[in-house]
């Protein structure tokens, strides 16, 4: 099985990985991927799935493409569960799927970013998300993106309350005015020492344990 296709994946359009419960803005991206028949790179997920459900199903499915790891994880894990249900006739309804994915997400990462991406996938809507609160649905347009590079997340070089507040406001403001992404790029550069993108279609995004630089293609 090898098939090229375009898929829609959620990604963190705005929001910084500070250790506070600030909101994040989740949008959807259209990316080109290739489906391949092999054990997924995140095969640990299948072990958790077996432990959570009591069912074991040998699934060989993965994708290749230039997309953020967190988006890859959200897309592939949902696909793996759907394939397991169909191939091995596992008796799970949509609510079972939702609860199982959330349980495994927290076991693997316990990340508010992953919870935000999963909620956007569940709703099939762009959202502003803050842990413990109802998400706010948005009317953002889907975009095409290309992953350029990723760096392991460094610790912030300097942080105080006004910067934390600014980082929390930006996702809300960017949902109204996308030109502010350049301002957020500056914050990424200042706090984490990342190079400032001189191309105005490039943007730093939170990508779980990485800072990823993406190109906005439209």
PDB file of C-alpha atoms in Angstrom:
ATOM      1  CA  UNK A   1       0.000   0.000   0.000  1.00  0.00           C
ATOM      2  CA  UNK A   2       1.449   3.286  -1.139  1.00  0.00           C
ATOM      3  CA  UNK A   3      -0.879   6.133  -1.911  1.00  0.00           C
ATOM      4  CA  UNK A   4      -0.356   9.872  -2.229  1.00  0.00           C
ATOM      5  CA  UNK A   5      -3.176  12.065  -0.967  1.00  0.00           C
ATOM      6  CA  UNK A   6      -4.012  15.348   0.700  1.00  0.00           C
ATOM      7  CA  UNK A   7      -5.257  15.243   4.287  1.00  0.00           C
ATOM      8  CA  UNK A   8      -6.558  17.829   6.734  1.00  0.00           C
ATOM      9  CA  UNK A   9      -4.710  17.988  10.045  1.00  0.00           C
ATOM     10  CA  UNK A  10      -4.983  20.295  13.064  1.00  0.00           C
ATOM     11  CA  UNK A  11      -1.906  22.307  14.036  1.00  0.00           C
ATOM     12  CA  UNK A  12      -1.032  24.938  16.613  1.00  0.00           C
ATOM     13  CA  UNK A  13      -1.296  28.172  14.623  1.00  0.00           C
ATOM     14  CA  UNK A  14      -0.607  30.331  17.686  1.00  0.00           C
ATOM     15  CA  UNK A  15       0.437  29.769  21.276  1.00  0.00           C
ATOM     16  CA  UNK A  16       3.694  29.329  23.166  1.00  0.00           C
ATOM     17  CA  UNK A  17       4.767  26.327  25.272  1.00  0.00           C
ATOM     18  CA  UNK A  18       4.964  28.135  28.592  1.00  0.00           C
ATOM     19  CA  UNK A  19       4.202  26.264  31.802  1.00  0.00           C
ATOM     20  CA  UNK A  20       0.984  28.189  32.326  1.00  0.00           C
ATOM     21  CA  UNK A  21      -2.547  27.500  31.133  1.00  0.00           C
ATOM     22  CA  UNK A  22      -2.590  30.075  28.346  1.00  0.00           C
ATOM     23  CA  UNK A  23      -4.918  29.597  25.356  1.00  0.00           C
ATOM     24  CA  UNK A  24      -3.735  28.156  22.054  1.00  0.00           C
ATOM     25  CA  UNK A  25      -5.197  28.751  18.610  1.00  0.00           C
ATOM     26  CA  UNK A  26      -5.708  25.563  16.615  1.00  0.00           C
ATOM     27  CA  UNK A  27      -6.307  25.742  12.884  1.00  0.00           C
ATOM     28  CA  UNK A  28      -6.398  23.112  10.139  1.00  0.00           C
ATOM     29  CA  UNK A  29      -3.809  22.580   7.430  1.00  0.00           C
ATOM     30  CA  UNK A  30      -3.980  20.736   4.148  1.00  0.00           C
ATOM     31  CA  UNK A  31      -0.813  18.688   3.644  1.00  0.00           C
ATOM     32  CA  UNK A  32       0.347  16.173   1.070  1.00  0.00           C
ATOM     33  CA  UNK A  33       1.240  12.797   2.542  1.00  0.00           C
ATOM     34  CA  UNK A  34       2.009   9.311   1.365  1.00  0.00           C
ATOM     35  CA  UNK A  35       0.319   6.359   3.039  1.00  0.00           C
ATOM     36  CA  UNK A  36       2.705   3.446   3.546  1.00  0.00           C
ATOM     37  CA  UNK A  37       2.232  -0.096   4.789  1.00  0.00           C
ATOM     38  CA  UNK A  38       4.538  -0.469   7.798  1.00  0.00           C
ATOM     39  CA  UNK A  39       4.503  -0.310  11.553  1.00  0.00           C
ATOM     40  CA  UNK A  40       3.849   3.305  12.554  1.00  0.00           C
ATOM     41  CA  UNK A  41       6.731   5.346  13.980  1.00  0.00           C
ATOM     42  CA  UNK A  42       4.597   5.763  17.100  1.00  0.00           C
ATOM     43  CA  UNK A  43       4.082   2.021  17.624  1.00  0.00           C
ATOM     44  CA  UNK A  44       4.007   2.691  21.382  1.00  0.00           C
ATOM     45  CA  UNK A  45       0.468   3.939  20.728  1.00  0.00           C
ATOM     46  CA  UNK A  46      -0.641   0.424  19.685  1.00  0.00           C
ATOM     47  CA  UNK A  47       0.679  -0.964  22.985  1.00  0.00           C
ATOM     48  CA  UNK A  48      -1.385   1.588  24.912  1.00  0.00           C
ATOM     49  CA  UNK A  49      -4.379   0.815  22.723  1.00  0.00           C
ATOM     50  CA  UNK A  50      -4.132  -2.878  23.567  1.00  0.00           C
ATOM     51  CA  UNK A  51      -3.841  -2.085  27.290  1.00  0.00           C
ATOM     52  CA  UNK A  52      -6.766   0.375  27.187  1.00  0.00           C
ATOM     53  CA  UNK A  53      -9.183  -1.822  25.205  1.00  0.00           C
ATOM     54  CA  UNK A  54      -8.027  -5.387  25.818  1.00  0.00           C
ATOM     55  CA  UNK A  55      -7.902  -5.920  22.045  1.00  0.00           C
ATOM     56  CA  UNK A  56      -4.786  -6.595  20.013  1.00  0.00           C
ATOM     57  CA  UNK A  57      -4.830  -5.826  16.307  1.00  0.00           C
ATOM     58  CA  UNK A  58      -1.831  -5.997  13.974  1.00  0.00           C
ATOM     59  CA  UNK A  59      -2.040  -2.764  11.966  1.00  0.00           C
ATOM     60  CA  UNK A  60       0.551  -1.720   9.409  1.00  0.00           C
ATOM     61  CA  UNK A  61      -0.160   1.878   8.544  1.00  0.00           C
ATOM     62  CA  UNK A  62       1.902   5.052   8.559  1.00  0.00           C
ATOM     63  CA  UNK A  63       2.280   8.273   6.608  1.00  0.00           C
ATOM     64  CA  UNK A  64       5.202  10.292   5.283  1.00  0.00           C
ATOM     65  CA  UNK A  65       5.069  14.021   4.633  1.00  0.00           C
ATOM     66  CA  UNK A  66       6.243  17.456   5.706  1.00  0.00           C
ATOM     67  CA  UNK A  67       3.955  18.098   8.644  1.00  0.00           C
ATOM     68  CA  UNK A  68       4.485  18.890  12.338  1.00  0.00           C
ATOM     69  CA  UNK A  69       4.985  15.835  14.560  1.00  0.00           C
ATOM     70  CA  UNK A  70       2.038  16.750  16.791  1.00  0.00           C
ATOM     71  CA  UNK A  71      -0.252  16.921  13.739  1.00  0.00           C
ATOM     72  CA  UNK A  72       1.160  13.624  12.489  1.00  0.00           C
ATOM     73  CA  UNK A  73       0.444  12.021  15.861  1.00  0.00           C
ATOM     74  CA  UNK A  74      -3.158  13.254  16.004  1.00  0.00           C
ATOM     75  CA  UNK A  75      -3.935  12.146  12.449  1.00  0.00           C
ATOM     76  CA  UNK A  76      -2.232   8.761  12.511  1.00  0.00           C
ATOM     77  CA  UNK A  77      -3.554   7.653  15.900  1.00  0.00           C
ATOM     78  CA  UNK A  78      -7.150   8.365  14.892  1.00  0.00           C
ATOM     79  CA  UNK A  79      -6.554   6.443  11.661  1.00  0.00           C
ATOM     80  CA  UNK A  80      -5.013   3.502  13.534  1.00  0.00           C
ATOM     81  CA  UNK A  81      -8.054   3.195  15.788  1.00  0.00           C
ATOM     82  CA  UNK A  82     -10.434   3.340  12.816  1.00  0.00           C
ATOM     83  CA  UNK A  83      -8.437   0.669  10.992  1.00  0.00           C
ATOM     84  CA  UNK A  84      -8.360  -1.535  14.096  1.00  0.00           C
ATOM     85  CA  UNK A  85     -12.139  -1.271  14.491  1.00  0.00           C
ATOM     86  CA  UNK A  86     -12.726  -2.252  10.854  1.00  0.00           C
ATOM     87  CA  UNK A  87     -10.008  -4.877  10.432  1.00  0.00           C
ATOM     88  CA  UNK A  88     -10.391  -6.662  13.756  1.00  0.00           C
ATOM     89  CA  UNK A  89     -14.092  -5.926  14.316  1.00  0.00           C
ATOM     90  CA  UNK A  90     -13.454  -4.250  17.652  1.00  0.00           C
ATOM     91  CA  UNK A  91     -16.780  -3.196  19.206  1.00  0.00           C
ATOM     92  CA  UNK A  92     -16.214   0.534  19.786  1.00  0.00           C
ATOM     93  CA  UNK A  93     -18.640   3.362  19.143  1.00  0.00           C
ATOM     94  CA  UNK A  94     -17.639   6.986  18.549  1.00  0.00           C
ATOM     95  CA  UNK A  95     -17.775   7.838  22.239  1.00  0.00           C
ATOM     96  CA  UNK A  96     -15.521   4.853  23.022  1.00  0.00           C
ATOM     97  CA  UNK A  97     -13.058   6.069  20.399  1.00  0.00           C
ATOM     98  CA  UNK A  98     -13.050   9.588  21.838  1.00  0.00           C
ATOM     99  CA  UNK A  99     -12.460   8.416  25.415  1.00  0.00           C
ATOM    100  CA  UNK A 100      -9.793   5.905  24.404  1.00  0.00           C
ATOM    101  CA  UNK A 101      -7.846   8.454  22.366  1.00  0.00           C
ATOM    102  CA  UNK A 102      -7.971  10.992  25.195  1.00  0.00           C
ATOM    103  CA  UNK A 103      -6.814   8.375  27.709  1.00  0.00           C
ATOM    104  CA  UNK A 104      -3.864   7.304  25.539  1.00  0.00           C
ATOM    105  CA  UNK A 105      -2.947  10.917  24.698  1.00  0.00           C
ATOM    106  CA  UNK A 106      -2.622  11.728  28.390  1.00  0.00           C
ATOM    107  CA  UNK A 107      -0.675   8.533  29.076  1.00  0.00           C
ATOM    108  CA  UNK A 108       1.797   9.271  26.281  1.00  0.00           C
ATOM    109  CA  UNK A 109       2.196  13.044  26.598  1.00  0.00           C
ATOM    110  CA  UNK A 110      -0.164  14.686  29.141  1.00  0.00           C
ATOM    111  CA  UNK A 111       0.064  17.851  27.037  1.00  0.00           C
ATOM    112  CA  UNK A 112      -2.450  20.677  26.764  1.00  0.00           C
ATOM    113  CA  UNK A 113      -1.345  21.044  23.137  1.00  0.00           C
ATOM    114  CA  UNK A 114      -2.312  17.452  22.331  1.00  0.00           C
ATOM    115  CA  UNK A 115      -5.624  17.915  24.137  1.00  0.00           C
ATOM    116  CA  UNK A 116      -6.272  21.048  22.070  1.00  0.00           C
ATOM    117  CA  UNK A 117      -5.420  19.340  18.780  1.00  0.00           C
ATOM    118  CA  UNK A 118      -7.581  16.337  19.646  1.00  0.00           C
ATOM    119  CA  UNK A 119     -10.532  18.557  20.549  1.00  0.00           C
ATOM    120  CA  UNK A 120     -10.229  20.414  17.228  1.00  0.00           C
ATOM    121  CA  UNK A 121     -10.113  17.072  15.404  1.00  0.00           C
ATOM    122  CA  UNK A 122     -13.189  15.889  17.300  1.00  0.00           C
ATOM    123  CA  UNK A 123     -15.145  19.061  16.482  1.00  0.00           C
ATOM    124  CA  UNK A 124     -13.644  19.388  12.990  1.00  0.00           C
ATOM    125  CA  UNK A 125     -13.388  23.119  13.696  1.00  0.00           C
ATOM    126  CA  UNK A 126     -10.628  25.660  14.353  1.00  0.00           C
ATOM    127  CA  UNK A 127     -10.716  26.579  18.047  1.00  0.00           C
ATOM    128  CA  UNK A 128      -9.267  28.694  20.800  1.00  0.00           C
ATOM    129  CA  UNK A 129      -8.532  26.206  23.564  1.00  0.00           C
ATOM    130  CA  UNK A 130      -7.605  26.502  27.208  1.00  0.00           C
ATOM    131  CA  UNK A 131      -7.376  23.450  29.469  1.00  0.00           C
ATOM    132  CA  UNK A 132     -10.446  23.031  31.649  1.00  0.00           C
ATOM    133  CA  UNK A 133     -12.649  25.392  29.625  1.00  0.00           C
ATOM    134  CA  UNK A 134     -15.056  24.918  26.748  1.00  0.00           C
ATOM    135  CA  UNK A 135     -13.316  25.582  23.413  1.00  0.00           C
ATOM    136  CA  UNK A 136     -14.318  28.629  21.381  1.00  0.00           C
ATOM    137  CA  UNK A 137     -15.125  27.742  17.757  1.00  0.00           C
ATOM    138  CA  UNK A 138     -13.633  29.970  15.068  1.00  0.00           C
ATOM    139  CA  UNK A 139     -14.143  30.571  11.361  1.00  0.00           C
ATOM    140  CA  UNK A 140     -10.476  30.415  10.350  1.00  0.00           C
ATOM    141  CA  UNK A 141      -9.774  29.293   6.781  1.00  0.00           C
ATOM    142  CA  UNK A 142      -7.802  26.121   6.179  1.00  0.00           C
ATOM    143  CA  UNK A 143      -4.245  26.764   5.028  1.00  0.00           C
ATOM    144  CA  UNK A 144      -1.593  24.781   3.233  1.00  0.00           C
ATOM    145  CA  UNK A 145       1.649  24.368   5.135  1.00  0.00           C
ATOM    146  CA  UNK A 146       5.066  22.878   4.644  1.00  0.00           C
ATOM    147  CA  UNK A 147       7.331  21.875   7.537  1.00  0.00           C
ATOM    148  CA  UNK A 148      10.754  23.469   7.085  1.00  0.00           C
ATOM    149  CA  UNK A 149      12.661  22.458  10.231  1.00  0.00           C
ATOM    150  CA  UNK A 150      12.254  21.594  13.907  1.00  0.00           C
ATOM    151  CA  UNK A 151      14.378  22.275  17.001  1.00  0.00           C
ATOM    152  CA  UNK A 152      14.106  20.681  20.452  1.00  0.00           C
ATOM    153  CA  UNK A 153      12.376  23.184  22.695  1.00  0.00           C
ATOM    154  CA  UNK A 154      14.877  25.182  24.746  1.00  0.00           C
ATOM    155  CA  UNK A 155      13.933  26.762  28.054  1.00  0.00           C
ATOM    156  CA  UNK A 156      12.882  30.416  27.870  1.00  0.00           C
ATOM    157  CA  UNK A 157      15.882  32.728  28.253  1.00  0.00           C
ATOM    158  CA  UNK A 158      13.889  35.291  30.227  1.00  0.00           C
ATOM    159  CA  UNK A 159      10.343  35.221  31.527  1.00  0.00           C
ATOM    160  CA  UNK A 160       8.212  37.454  33.715  1.00  0.00           C
ATOM    161  CA  UNK A 161       4.502  38.095  34.234  1.00  0.00           C
ATOM    162  CA  UNK A 162       4.022  40.702  31.498  1.00  0.00           C
ATOM    163  CA  UNK A 163       5.538  38.380  28.873  1.00  0.00           C
ATOM    164  CA  UNK A 164       3.351  35.503  30.063  1.00  0.00           C
ATOM    165  CA  UNK A 165       0.308  37.773  29.756  1.00  0.00           C
ATOM    166  CA  UNK A 166       1.367  38.908  26.282  1.00  0.00           C
ATOM    167  CA  UNK A 167       1.865  35.309  25.140  1.00  0.00           C
ATOM    168  CA  UNK A 168      -1.628  34.500  26.411  1.00  0.00           C
ATOM    169  CA  UNK A 169      -3.268  37.400  24.582  1.00  0.00           C
ATOM    170  CA  UNK A 170      -1.626  36.738  21.216  1.00  0.00           C
ATOM    171  CA  UNK A 171      -3.633  33.636  20.178  1.00  0.00           C
ATOM    172  CA  UNK A 172      -6.857  35.578  20.761  1.00  0.00           C
ATOM    173  CA  UNK A 173      -5.610  38.602  18.827  1.00  0.00           C
ATOM    174  CA  UNK A 174      -4.141  36.513  15.990  1.00  0.00           C
ATOM    175  CA  UNK A 175      -7.567  34.902  15.535  1.00  0.00           C
ATOM    176  CA  UNK A 176      -8.735  38.419  14.608  1.00  0.00           C
ATOM    177  CA  UNK A 177      -5.630  39.693  12.794  1.00  0.00           C
ATOM    178  CA  UNK A 178      -3.283  37.157  11.194  1.00  0.00           C
ATOM    179  CA  UNK A 179      -0.615  39.806  10.515  1.00  0.00           C
ATOM    180  CA  UNK A 180       0.324  39.537  14.196  1.00  0.00           C
ATOM    181  CA  UNK A 181       2.050  36.220  13.509  1.00  0.00           C
ATOM    182  CA  UNK A 182       5.204  38.256  12.815  1.00  0.00           C
ATOM    183  CA  UNK A 183       4.917  39.707  16.309  1.00  0.00           C
ATOM    184  CA  UNK A 184       4.649  36.195  17.730  1.00  0.00           C
ATOM    185  CA  UNK A 185       7.707  35.167  15.674  1.00  0.00           C
ATOM    186  CA  UNK A 186       9.545  37.943  17.502  1.00  0.00           C
ATOM    187  CA  UNK A 187       8.453  36.517  20.836  1.00  0.00           C
ATOM    188  CA  UNK A 188       9.696  33.071  19.851  1.00  0.00           C
ATOM    189  CA  UNK A 189      13.017  34.627  18.889  1.00  0.00           C
ATOM    190  CA  UNK A 190      13.307  36.701  22.076  1.00  0.00           C
ATOM    191  CA  UNK A 191      12.262  33.996  24.540  1.00  0.00           C
ATOM    192  CA  UNK A 192      13.887  30.947  22.959  1.00  0.00           C
ATOM    193  CA  UNK A 193      16.797  32.369  20.961  1.00  0.00           C
ATOM    194  CA  UNK A 194      15.396  31.087  17.663  1.00  0.00           C
ATOM    195  CA  UNK A 195      16.310  32.927  14.457  1.00  0.00           C
ATOM    196  CA  UNK A 196      13.696  35.455  13.384  1.00  0.00           C
ATOM    197  CA  UNK A 197      12.157  34.384  10.033  1.00  0.00           C
ATOM    198  CA  UNK A 198      12.818  37.083   7.457  1.00  0.00           C
ATOM    199  CA  UNK A 199      10.259  35.541   5.104  1.00  0.00           C
ATOM    200  CA  UNK A 200       6.778  36.739   6.141  1.00  0.00           C
ATOM    201  CA  UNK A 201       5.209  33.402   5.146  1.00  0.00           C
ATOM    202  CA  UNK A 202       7.332  31.499   7.687  1.00  0.00           C
ATOM    203  CA  UNK A 203       6.141  30.982  11.247  1.00  0.00           C
ATOM    204  CA  UNK A 204       7.387  29.308  14.407  1.00  0.00           C
ATOM    205  CA  UNK A 205       4.825  26.996  16.001  1.00  0.00           C
ATOM    206  CA  UNK A 206       4.627  24.893  19.151  1.00  0.00           C
ATOM    207  CA  UNK A 207       5.029  21.268  18.089  1.00  0.00           C
ATOM    208  CA  UNK A 208       4.918  19.250  21.320  1.00  0.00           C
ATOM    209  CA  UNK A 209       8.578  18.865  22.345  1.00  0.00           C
ATOM    210  CA  UNK A 210       9.811  20.958  19.433  1.00  0.00           C
ATOM    211  CA  UNK A 211       9.644  24.414  17.984  1.00  0.00           C
ATOM    212  CA  UNK A 212       8.854  23.889  14.307  1.00  0.00           C
ATOM    213  CA  UNK A 213       9.228  26.374  11.492  1.00  0.00           C
ATOM    214  CA  UNK A 214       6.473  26.099   8.921  1.00  0.00           C
ATOM    215  CA  UNK A 215       5.817  27.801   5.618  1.00  0.00           C
ATOM    216  CA  UNK A 216       2.277  29.087   5.057  1.00  0.00           C
ATOM    217  CA  UNK A 217       1.613  28.339   1.405  1.00  0.00           C
ATOM    218  CA  UNK A 218      -1.661  30.233   1.033  1.00  0.00           C
TER     219      UNK A 218
END
